[in-house]
PDB file of C-alpha atoms and ligand atoms in Angstrom:
ATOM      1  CA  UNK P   1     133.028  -6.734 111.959  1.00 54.00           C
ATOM      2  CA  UNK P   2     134.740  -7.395 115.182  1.00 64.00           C
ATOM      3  CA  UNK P   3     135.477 -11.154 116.072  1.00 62.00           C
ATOM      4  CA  UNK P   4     133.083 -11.067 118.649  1.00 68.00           C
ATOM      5  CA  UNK P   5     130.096  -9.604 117.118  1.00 70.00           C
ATOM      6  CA  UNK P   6     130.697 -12.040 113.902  1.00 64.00           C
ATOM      7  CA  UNK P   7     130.604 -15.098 116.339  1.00 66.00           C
ATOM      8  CA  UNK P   8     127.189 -13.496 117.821  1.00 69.00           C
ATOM      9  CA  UNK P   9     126.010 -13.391 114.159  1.00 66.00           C
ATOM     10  CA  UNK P  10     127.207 -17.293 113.310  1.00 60.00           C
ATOM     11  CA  UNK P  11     125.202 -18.204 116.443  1.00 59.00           C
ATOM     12  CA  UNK P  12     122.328 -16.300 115.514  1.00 61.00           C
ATOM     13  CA  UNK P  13     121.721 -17.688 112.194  1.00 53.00           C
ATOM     14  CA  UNK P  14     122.362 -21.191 113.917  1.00 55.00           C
ATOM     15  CA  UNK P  15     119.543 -20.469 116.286  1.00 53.00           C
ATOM     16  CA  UNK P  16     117.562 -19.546 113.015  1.00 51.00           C
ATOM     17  CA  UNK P  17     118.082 -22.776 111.547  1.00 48.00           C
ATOM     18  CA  UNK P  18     116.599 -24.395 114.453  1.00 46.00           C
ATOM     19  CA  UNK P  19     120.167 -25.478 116.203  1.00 54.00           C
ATOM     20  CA  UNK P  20     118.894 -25.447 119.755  1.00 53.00           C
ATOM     21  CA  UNK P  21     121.320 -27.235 121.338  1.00 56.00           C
ATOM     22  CA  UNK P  22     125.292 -28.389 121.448  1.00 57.00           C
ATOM     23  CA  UNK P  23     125.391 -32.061 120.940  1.00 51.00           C
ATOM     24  CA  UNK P  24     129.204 -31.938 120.482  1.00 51.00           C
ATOM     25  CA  UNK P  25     132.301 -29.951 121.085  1.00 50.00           C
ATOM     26  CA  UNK P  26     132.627 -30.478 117.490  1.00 51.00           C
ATOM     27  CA  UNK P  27     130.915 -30.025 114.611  1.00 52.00           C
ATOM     28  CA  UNK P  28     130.010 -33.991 113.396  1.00 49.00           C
ATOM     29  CA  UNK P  29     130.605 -34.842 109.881  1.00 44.00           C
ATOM     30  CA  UNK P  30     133.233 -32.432 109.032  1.00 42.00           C
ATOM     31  CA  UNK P  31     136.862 -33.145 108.688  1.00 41.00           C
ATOM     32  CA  UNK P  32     138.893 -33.008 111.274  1.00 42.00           C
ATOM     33  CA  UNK P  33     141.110 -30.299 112.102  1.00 40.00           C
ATOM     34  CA  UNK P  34     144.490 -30.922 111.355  1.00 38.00           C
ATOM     35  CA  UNK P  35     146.319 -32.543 114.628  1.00 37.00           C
ATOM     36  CA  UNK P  36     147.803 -29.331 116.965  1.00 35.00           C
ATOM     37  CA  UNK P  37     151.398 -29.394 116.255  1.00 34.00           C
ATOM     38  CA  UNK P  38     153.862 -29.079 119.118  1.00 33.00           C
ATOM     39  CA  UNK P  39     155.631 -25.448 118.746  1.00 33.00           C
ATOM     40  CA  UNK P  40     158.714 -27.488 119.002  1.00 35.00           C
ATOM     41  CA  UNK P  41     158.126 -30.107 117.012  1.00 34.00           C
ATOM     42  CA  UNK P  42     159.697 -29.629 113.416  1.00 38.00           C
ATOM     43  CA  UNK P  43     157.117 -27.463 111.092  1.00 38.00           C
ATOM     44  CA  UNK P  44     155.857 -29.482 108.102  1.00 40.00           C
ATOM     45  CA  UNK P  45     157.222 -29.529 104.509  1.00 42.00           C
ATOM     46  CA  UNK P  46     155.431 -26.332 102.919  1.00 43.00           C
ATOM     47  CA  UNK P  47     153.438 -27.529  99.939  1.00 43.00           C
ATOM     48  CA  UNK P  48     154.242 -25.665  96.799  1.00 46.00           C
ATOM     49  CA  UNK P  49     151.556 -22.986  96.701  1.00 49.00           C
ATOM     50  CA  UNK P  50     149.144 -23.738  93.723  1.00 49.00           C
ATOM     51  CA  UNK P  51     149.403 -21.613  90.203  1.00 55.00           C
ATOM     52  CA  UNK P  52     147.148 -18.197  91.062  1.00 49.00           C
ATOM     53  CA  UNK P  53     144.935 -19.284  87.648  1.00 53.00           C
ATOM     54  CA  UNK P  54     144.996 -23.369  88.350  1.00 53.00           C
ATOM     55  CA  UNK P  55     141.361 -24.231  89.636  1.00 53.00           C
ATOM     56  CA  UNK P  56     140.449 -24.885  92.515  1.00 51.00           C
ATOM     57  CA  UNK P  57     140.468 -28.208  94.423  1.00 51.00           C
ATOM     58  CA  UNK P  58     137.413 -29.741  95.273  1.00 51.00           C
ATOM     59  CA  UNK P  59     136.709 -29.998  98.837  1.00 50.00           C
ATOM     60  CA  UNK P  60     136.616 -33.696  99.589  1.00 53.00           C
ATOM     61  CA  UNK P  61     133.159 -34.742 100.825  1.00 54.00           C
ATOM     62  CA  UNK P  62     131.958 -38.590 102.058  1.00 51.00           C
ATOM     63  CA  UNK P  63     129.370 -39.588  99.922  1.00 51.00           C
ATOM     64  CA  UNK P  64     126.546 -40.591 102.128  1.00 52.00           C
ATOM     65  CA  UNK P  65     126.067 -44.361 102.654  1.00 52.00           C
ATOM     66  CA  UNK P  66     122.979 -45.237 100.552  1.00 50.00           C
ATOM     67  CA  UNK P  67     120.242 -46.180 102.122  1.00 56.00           C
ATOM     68  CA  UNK P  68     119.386 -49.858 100.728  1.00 70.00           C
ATOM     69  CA  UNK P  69     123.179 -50.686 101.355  1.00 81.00           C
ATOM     70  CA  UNK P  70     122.768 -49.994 104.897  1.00 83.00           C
ATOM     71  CA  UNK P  71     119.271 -51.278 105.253  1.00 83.00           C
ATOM     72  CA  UNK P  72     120.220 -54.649 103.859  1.00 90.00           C
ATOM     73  CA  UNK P  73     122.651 -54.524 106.605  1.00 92.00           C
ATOM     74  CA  UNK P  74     120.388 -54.219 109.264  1.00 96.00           C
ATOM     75  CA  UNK P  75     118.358 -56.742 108.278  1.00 95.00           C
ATOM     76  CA  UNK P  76     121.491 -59.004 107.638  1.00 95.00           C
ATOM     77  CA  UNK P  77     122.322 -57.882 111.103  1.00 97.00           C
ATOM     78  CA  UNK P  78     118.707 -58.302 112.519  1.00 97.00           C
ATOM     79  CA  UNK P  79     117.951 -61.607 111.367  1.00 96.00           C
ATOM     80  CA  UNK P  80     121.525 -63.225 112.397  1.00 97.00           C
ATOM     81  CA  UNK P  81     120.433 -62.552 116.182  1.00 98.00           C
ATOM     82  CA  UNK P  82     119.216 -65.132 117.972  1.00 98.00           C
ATOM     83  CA  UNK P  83     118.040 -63.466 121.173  1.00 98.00           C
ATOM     84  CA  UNK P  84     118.010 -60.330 122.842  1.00 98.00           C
ATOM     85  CA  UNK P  85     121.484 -60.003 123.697  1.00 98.00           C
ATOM     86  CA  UNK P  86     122.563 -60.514 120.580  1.00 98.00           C
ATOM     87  CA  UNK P  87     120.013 -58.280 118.782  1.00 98.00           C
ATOM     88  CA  UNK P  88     121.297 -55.554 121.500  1.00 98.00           C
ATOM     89  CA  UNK P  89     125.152 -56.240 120.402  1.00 98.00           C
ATOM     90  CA  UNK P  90     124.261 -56.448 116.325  1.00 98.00           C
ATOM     91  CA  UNK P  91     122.087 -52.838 116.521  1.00 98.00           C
ATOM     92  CA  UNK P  92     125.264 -51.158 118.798  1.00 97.00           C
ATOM     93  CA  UNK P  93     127.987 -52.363 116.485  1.00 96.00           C
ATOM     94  CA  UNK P  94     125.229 -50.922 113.160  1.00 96.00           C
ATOM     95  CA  UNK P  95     127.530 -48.238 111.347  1.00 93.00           C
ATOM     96  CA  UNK P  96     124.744 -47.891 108.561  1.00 94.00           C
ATOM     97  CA  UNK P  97     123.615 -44.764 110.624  1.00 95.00           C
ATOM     98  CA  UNK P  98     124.821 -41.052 111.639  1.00 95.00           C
ATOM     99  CA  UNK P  99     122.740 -41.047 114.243  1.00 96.00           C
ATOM    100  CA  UNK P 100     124.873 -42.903 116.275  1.00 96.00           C
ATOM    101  CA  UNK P 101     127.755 -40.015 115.875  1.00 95.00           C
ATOM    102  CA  UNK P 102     125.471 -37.381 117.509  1.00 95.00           C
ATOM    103  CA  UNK P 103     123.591 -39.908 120.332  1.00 97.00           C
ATOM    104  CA  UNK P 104     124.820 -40.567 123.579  1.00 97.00           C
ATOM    105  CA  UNK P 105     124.618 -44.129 123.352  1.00 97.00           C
ATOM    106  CA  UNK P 106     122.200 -46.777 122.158  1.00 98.00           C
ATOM    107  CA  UNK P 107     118.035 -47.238 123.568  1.00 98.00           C
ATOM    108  CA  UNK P 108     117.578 -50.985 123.469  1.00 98.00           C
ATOM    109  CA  UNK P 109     114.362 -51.554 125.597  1.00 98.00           C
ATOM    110  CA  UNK P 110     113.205 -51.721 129.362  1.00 98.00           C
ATOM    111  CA  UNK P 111     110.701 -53.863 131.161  1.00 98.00           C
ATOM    112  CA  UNK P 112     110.209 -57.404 131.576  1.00 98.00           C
ATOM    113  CA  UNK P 113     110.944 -59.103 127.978  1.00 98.00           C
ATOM    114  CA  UNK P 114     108.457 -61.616 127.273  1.00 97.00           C
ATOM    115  CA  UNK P 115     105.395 -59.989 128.866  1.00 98.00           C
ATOM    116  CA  UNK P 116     102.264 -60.158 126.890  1.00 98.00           C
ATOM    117  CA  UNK P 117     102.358 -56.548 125.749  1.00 98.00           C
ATOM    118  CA  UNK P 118     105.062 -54.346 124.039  1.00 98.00           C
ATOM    119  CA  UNK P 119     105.083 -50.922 123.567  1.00 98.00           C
ATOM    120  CA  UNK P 120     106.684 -49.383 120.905  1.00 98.00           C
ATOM    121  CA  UNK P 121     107.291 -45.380 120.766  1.00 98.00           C
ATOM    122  CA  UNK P 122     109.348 -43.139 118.679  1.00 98.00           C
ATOM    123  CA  UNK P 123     112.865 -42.772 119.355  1.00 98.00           C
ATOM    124  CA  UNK P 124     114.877 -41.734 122.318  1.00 98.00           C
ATOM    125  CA  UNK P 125     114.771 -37.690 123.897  1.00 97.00           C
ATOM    126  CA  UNK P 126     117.073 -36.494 125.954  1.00 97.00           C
ATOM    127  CA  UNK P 127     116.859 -38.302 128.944  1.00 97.00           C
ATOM    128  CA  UNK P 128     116.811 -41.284 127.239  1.00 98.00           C
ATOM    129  CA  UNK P 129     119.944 -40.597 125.735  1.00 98.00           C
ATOM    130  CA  UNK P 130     121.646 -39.972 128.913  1.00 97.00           C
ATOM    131  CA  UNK P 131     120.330 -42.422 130.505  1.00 98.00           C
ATOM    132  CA  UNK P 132     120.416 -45.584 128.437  1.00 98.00           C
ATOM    133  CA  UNK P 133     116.179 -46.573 128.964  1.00 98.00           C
ATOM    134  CA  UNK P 134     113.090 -45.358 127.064  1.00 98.00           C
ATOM    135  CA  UNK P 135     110.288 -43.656 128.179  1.00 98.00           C
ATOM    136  CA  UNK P 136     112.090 -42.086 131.124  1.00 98.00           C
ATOM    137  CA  UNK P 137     111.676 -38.589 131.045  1.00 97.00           C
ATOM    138  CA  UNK P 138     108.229 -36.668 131.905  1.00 97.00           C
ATOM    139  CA  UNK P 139     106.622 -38.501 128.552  1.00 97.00           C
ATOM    140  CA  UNK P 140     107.666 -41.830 130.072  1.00 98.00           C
ATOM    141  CA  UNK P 141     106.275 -40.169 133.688  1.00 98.00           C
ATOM    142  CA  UNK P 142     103.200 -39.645 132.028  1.00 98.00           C
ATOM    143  CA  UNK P 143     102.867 -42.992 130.179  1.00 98.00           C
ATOM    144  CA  UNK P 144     104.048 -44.750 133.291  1.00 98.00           C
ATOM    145  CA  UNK P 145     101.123 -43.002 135.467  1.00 98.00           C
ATOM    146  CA  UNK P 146      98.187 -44.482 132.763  1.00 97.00           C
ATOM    147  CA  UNK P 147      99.214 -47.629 132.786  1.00 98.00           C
ATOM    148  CA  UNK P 148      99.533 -48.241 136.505  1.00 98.00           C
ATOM    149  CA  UNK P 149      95.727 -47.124 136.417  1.00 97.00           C
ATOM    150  CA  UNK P 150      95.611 -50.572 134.555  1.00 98.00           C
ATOM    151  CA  UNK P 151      97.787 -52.815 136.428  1.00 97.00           C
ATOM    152  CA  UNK P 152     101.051 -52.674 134.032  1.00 98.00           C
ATOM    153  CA  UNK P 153     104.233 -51.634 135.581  1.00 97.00           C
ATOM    154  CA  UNK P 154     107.527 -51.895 133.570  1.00 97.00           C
ATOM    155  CA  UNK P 155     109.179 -54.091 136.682  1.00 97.00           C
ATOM    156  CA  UNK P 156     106.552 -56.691 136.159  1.00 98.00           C
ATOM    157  CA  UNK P 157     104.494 -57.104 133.241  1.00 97.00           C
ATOM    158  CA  UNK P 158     105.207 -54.620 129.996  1.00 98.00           C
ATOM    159  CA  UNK P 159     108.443 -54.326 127.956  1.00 98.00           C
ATOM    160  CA  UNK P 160     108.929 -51.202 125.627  1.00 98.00           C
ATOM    161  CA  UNK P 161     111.576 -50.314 123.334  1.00 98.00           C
ATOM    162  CA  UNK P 162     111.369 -47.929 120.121  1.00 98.00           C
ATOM    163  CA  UNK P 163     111.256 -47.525 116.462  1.00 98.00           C
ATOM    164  CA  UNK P 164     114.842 -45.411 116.445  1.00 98.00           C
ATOM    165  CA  UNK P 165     117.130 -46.551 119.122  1.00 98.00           C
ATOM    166  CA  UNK P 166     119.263 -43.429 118.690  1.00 98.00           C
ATOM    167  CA  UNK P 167     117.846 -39.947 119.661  1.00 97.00           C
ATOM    168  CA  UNK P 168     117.624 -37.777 116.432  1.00 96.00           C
ATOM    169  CA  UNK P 169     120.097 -34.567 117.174  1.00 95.00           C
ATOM    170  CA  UNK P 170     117.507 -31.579 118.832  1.00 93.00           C
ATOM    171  CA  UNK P 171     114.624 -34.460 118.968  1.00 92.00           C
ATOM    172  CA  UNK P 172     113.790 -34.070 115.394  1.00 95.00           C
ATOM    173  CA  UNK P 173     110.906 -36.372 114.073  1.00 94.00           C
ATOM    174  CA  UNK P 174     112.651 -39.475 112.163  1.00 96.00           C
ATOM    175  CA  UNK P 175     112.804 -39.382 108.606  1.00 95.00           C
ATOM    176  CA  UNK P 176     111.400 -42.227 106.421  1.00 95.00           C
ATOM    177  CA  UNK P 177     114.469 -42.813 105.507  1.00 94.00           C
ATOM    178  CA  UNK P 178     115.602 -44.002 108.839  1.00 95.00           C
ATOM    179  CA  UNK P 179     112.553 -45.471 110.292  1.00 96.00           C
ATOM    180  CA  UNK P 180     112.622 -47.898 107.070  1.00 95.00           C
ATOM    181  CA  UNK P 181     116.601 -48.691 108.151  1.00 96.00           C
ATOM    182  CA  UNK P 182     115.177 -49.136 111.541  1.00 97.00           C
ATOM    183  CA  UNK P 183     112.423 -51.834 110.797  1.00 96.00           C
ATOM    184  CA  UNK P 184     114.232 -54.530 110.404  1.00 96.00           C
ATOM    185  CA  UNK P 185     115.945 -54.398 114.198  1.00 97.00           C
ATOM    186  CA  UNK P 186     112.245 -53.278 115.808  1.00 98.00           C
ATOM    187  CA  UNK P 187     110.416 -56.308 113.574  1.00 97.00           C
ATOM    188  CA  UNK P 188     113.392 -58.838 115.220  1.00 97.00           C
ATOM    189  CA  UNK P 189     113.177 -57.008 118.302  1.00 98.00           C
ATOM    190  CA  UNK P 190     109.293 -58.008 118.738  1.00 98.00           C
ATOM    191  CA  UNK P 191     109.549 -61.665 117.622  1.00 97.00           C
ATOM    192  CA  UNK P 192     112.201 -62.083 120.272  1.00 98.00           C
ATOM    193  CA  UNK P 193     110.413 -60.828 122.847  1.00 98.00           C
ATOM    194  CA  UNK P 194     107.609 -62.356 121.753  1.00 97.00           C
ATOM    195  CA  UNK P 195     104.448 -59.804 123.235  1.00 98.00           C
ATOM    196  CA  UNK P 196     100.655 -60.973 122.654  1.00 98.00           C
ATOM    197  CA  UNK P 197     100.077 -57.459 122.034  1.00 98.00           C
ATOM    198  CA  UNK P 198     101.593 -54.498 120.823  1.00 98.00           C
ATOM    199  CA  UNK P 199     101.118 -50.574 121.716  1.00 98.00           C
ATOM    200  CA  UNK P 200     102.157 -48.260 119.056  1.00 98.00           C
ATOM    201  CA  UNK P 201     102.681 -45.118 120.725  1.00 98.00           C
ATOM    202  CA  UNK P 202     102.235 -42.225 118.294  1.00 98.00           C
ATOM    203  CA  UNK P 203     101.813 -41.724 114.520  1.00 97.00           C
ATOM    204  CA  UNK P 204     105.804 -42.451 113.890  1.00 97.00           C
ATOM    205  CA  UNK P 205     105.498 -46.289 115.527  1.00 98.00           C
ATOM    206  CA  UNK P 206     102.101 -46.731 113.512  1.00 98.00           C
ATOM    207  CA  UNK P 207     103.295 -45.398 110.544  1.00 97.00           C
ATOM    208  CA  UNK P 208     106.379 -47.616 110.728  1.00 97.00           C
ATOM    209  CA  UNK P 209     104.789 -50.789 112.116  1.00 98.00           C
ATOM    210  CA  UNK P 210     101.047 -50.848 110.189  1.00 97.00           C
ATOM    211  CA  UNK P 211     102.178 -48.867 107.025  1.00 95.00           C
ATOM    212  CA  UNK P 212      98.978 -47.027 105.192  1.00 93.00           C
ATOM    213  CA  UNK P 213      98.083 -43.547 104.495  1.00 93.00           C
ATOM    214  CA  UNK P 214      96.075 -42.730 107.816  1.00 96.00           C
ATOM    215  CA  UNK P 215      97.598 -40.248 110.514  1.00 96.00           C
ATOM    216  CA  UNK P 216      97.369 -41.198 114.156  1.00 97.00           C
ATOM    217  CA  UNK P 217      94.165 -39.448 115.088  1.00 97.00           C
ATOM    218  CA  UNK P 218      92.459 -41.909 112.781  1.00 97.00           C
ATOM    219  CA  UNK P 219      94.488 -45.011 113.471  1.00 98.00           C
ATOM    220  CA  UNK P 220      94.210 -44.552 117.247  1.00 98.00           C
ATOM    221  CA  UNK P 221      91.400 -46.894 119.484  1.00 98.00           C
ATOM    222  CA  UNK P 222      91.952 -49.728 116.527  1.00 98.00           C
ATOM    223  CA  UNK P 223      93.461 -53.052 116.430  1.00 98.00           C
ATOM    224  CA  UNK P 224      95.731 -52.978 113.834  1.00 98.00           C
ATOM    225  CA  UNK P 225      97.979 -56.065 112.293  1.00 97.00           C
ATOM    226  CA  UNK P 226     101.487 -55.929 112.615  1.00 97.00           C
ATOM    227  CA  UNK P 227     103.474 -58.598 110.138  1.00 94.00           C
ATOM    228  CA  UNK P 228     106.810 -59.502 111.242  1.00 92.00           C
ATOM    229  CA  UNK P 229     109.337 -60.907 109.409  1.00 82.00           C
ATOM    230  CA  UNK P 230     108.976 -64.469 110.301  1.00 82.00           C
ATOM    231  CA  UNK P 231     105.460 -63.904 108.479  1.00 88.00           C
ATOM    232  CA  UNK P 232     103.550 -64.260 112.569  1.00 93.00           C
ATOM    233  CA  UNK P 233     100.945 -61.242 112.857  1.00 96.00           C
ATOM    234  CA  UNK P 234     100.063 -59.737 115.948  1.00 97.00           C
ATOM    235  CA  UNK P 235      97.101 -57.343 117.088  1.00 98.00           C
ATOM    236  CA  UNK P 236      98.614 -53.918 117.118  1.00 98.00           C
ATOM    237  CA  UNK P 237      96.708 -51.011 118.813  1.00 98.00           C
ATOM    238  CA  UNK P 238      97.973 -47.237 117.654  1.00 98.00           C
ATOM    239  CA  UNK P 239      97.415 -44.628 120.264  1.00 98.00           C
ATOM    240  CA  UNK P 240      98.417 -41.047 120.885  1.00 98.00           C
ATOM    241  CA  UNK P 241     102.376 -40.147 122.266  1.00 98.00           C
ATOM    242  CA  UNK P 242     102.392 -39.171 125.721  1.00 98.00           C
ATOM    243  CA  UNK P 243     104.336 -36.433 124.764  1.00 97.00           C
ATOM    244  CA  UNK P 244     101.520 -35.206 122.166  1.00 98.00           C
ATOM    245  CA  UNK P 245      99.462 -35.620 125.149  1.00 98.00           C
ATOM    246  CA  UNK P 246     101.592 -33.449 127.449  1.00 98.00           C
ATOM    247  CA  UNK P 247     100.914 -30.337 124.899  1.00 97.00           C
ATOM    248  CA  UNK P 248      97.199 -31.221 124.440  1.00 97.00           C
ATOM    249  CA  UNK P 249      95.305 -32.558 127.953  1.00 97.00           C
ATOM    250  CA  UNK P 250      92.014 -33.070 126.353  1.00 97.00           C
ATOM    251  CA  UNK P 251      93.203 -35.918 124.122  1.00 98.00           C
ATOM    252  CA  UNK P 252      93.731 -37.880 127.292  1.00 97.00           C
ATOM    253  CA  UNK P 253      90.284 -39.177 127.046  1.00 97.00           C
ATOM    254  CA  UNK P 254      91.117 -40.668 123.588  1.00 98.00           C
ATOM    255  CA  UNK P 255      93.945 -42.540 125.513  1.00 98.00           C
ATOM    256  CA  UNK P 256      92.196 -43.052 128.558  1.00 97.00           C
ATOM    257  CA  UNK P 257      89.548 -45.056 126.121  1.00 98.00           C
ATOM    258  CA  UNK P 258      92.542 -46.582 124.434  1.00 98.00           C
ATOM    259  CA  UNK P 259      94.423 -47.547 127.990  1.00 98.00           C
ATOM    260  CA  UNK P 260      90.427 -49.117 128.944  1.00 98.00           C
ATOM    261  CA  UNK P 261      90.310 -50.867 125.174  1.00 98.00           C
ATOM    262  CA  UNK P 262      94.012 -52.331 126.159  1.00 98.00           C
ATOM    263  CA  UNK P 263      92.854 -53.577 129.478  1.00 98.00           C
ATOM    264  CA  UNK P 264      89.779 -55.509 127.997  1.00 97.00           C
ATOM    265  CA  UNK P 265      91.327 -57.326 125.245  1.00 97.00           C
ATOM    266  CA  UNK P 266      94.114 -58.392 127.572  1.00 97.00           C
ATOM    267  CA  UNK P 267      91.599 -59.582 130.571  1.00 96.00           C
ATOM    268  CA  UNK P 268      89.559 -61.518 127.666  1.00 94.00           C
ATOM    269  CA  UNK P 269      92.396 -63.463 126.671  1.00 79.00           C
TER     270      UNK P 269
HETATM  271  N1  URA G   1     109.571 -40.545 123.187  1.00 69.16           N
HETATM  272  C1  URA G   1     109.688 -41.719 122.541  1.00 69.16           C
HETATM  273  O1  URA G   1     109.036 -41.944 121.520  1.00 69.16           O
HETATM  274  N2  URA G   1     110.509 -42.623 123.051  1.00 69.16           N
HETATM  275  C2  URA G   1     111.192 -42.435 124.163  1.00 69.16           C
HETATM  276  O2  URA G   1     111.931 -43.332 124.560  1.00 69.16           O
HETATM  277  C3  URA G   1     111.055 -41.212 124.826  1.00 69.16           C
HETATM  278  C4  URA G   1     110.237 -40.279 124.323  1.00 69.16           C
END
């Protein structure tokens, strides 16, 4: 095969395993390619080539970090800050995670902190990984748009942040795995800011947040309670990702209803 129709082929089958786009310029996790050596710098010793029948060395491989190791850290981490800032600084300096290898940089939150709702989404896309804020890319247009039709505007009087606060490489849906890692920083996250009222945008923030067996379509337009770690419960409402909502229009009555359900409770308070 010639060079260029075998690096068509790798591509190909990359495309097939759902690689859809170059985080990178190189692959993460594997080692790194020896340093280039200058031509005229002196070559290296040659190691003594191995006996043609001694076996084969291993290829050295990490171990993954396990799990509980590195969610005991983040709640070490999570519990340690006092406010915002310092939740912000704990989560960036978090190693417990390979997400933040492949992200752009770290999602804290946006809005006014302190405001009597919160609303809690997935992770970051793309846009949010450029840019540093959630919910600014057409999902965040979208959920923007609704909630102006009830009088919340992130410059004034809502404050939203996420469940990841890395984007997952291609947007991939978090794993358990990570959204348990992750609860500890979100559950810190809320009692700092300290909402009357959370939003839990989508079946990943509900799931994480309210636990249970349900998927979204039957946890959305109901209150739900959210325990944090400090033991304080707060009314949760689950409704449908504006993103879910962007591929089907005729669920925006269901979150229309929920935006109206939202409005009430707030006004009655
Ligand atoms: N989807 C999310 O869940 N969060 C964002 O920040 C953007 C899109």
């Amino acid at each position: 095969m010639r060079m260029e129709s075998a690096l068509l082929e790798a591509l190909k089958l990359q495309l097939d395993w759902g690689a859809d786009e170059t985080l990178l310029d190189l692959p993460a996790g594997l080692p790194q390619a020896a340093p280039r050596r200058d031509r005229a710098a002196a070559p290296a010793p040659e190691a003594p080539a191995p006996h043609p029948a001694a076996p084969k060395p291993a290829a050295r491989i990490e171990p993954p970090r396990p799990v509980p190791a590195a969610g005991m850290e983040a709640a070490a981490l999570a519990a340690a800050a006092q406010d915002l800032p310092a939740l912000r600084a704990a989560m960036a300096g978090f190693t417990g995670s390979p997400l933040k290898d492949t992200a752009t940089q770290l999602v804290f939150a946006d809005g006014v902190p302190g405001s009597a709702v919160m609303f809690v989404g997935e992770a970051p896309g793309a846009d949010e990984d450029r840019l540093g804020r959630p919910f600014v890319g057409v999902s965040g247009q979208l959920l923007d748009r609704m909630l102006a039709s009830i009088g919340l505007n992130r410059a004034e009087n809502f404050y939203i942040s996420n469940i990841l606060p890395w984007r997952p490489p291609g947007n991939r849906t978090p794993t358990d795995a990570e959204m348990q890692m992750f609860l500890p920083f979100i559950r810190r996250h809320i009692e700092l800011a300290g909402p009357k009222y959370l939003v839990l945008l989508g079946g990943t923030a509900a799931k994480a947040l309210v636990g249970g067996k349900e998927g979204i379509t039957r946890m959305r337009g109901k209150w739900h309670d959210v325990r944090l770690s400090n033991d304080k419960v707060i009314p949760a409402l689950a409704t449908l990702h504006p993103a879910y909502l962007l591929r089907t229009p005729s669920a925006k009555k269901d979150a229309w209803n929920d935006c109206v359900m939202l409005r009430r409770r707030m006004n009655e308070a």
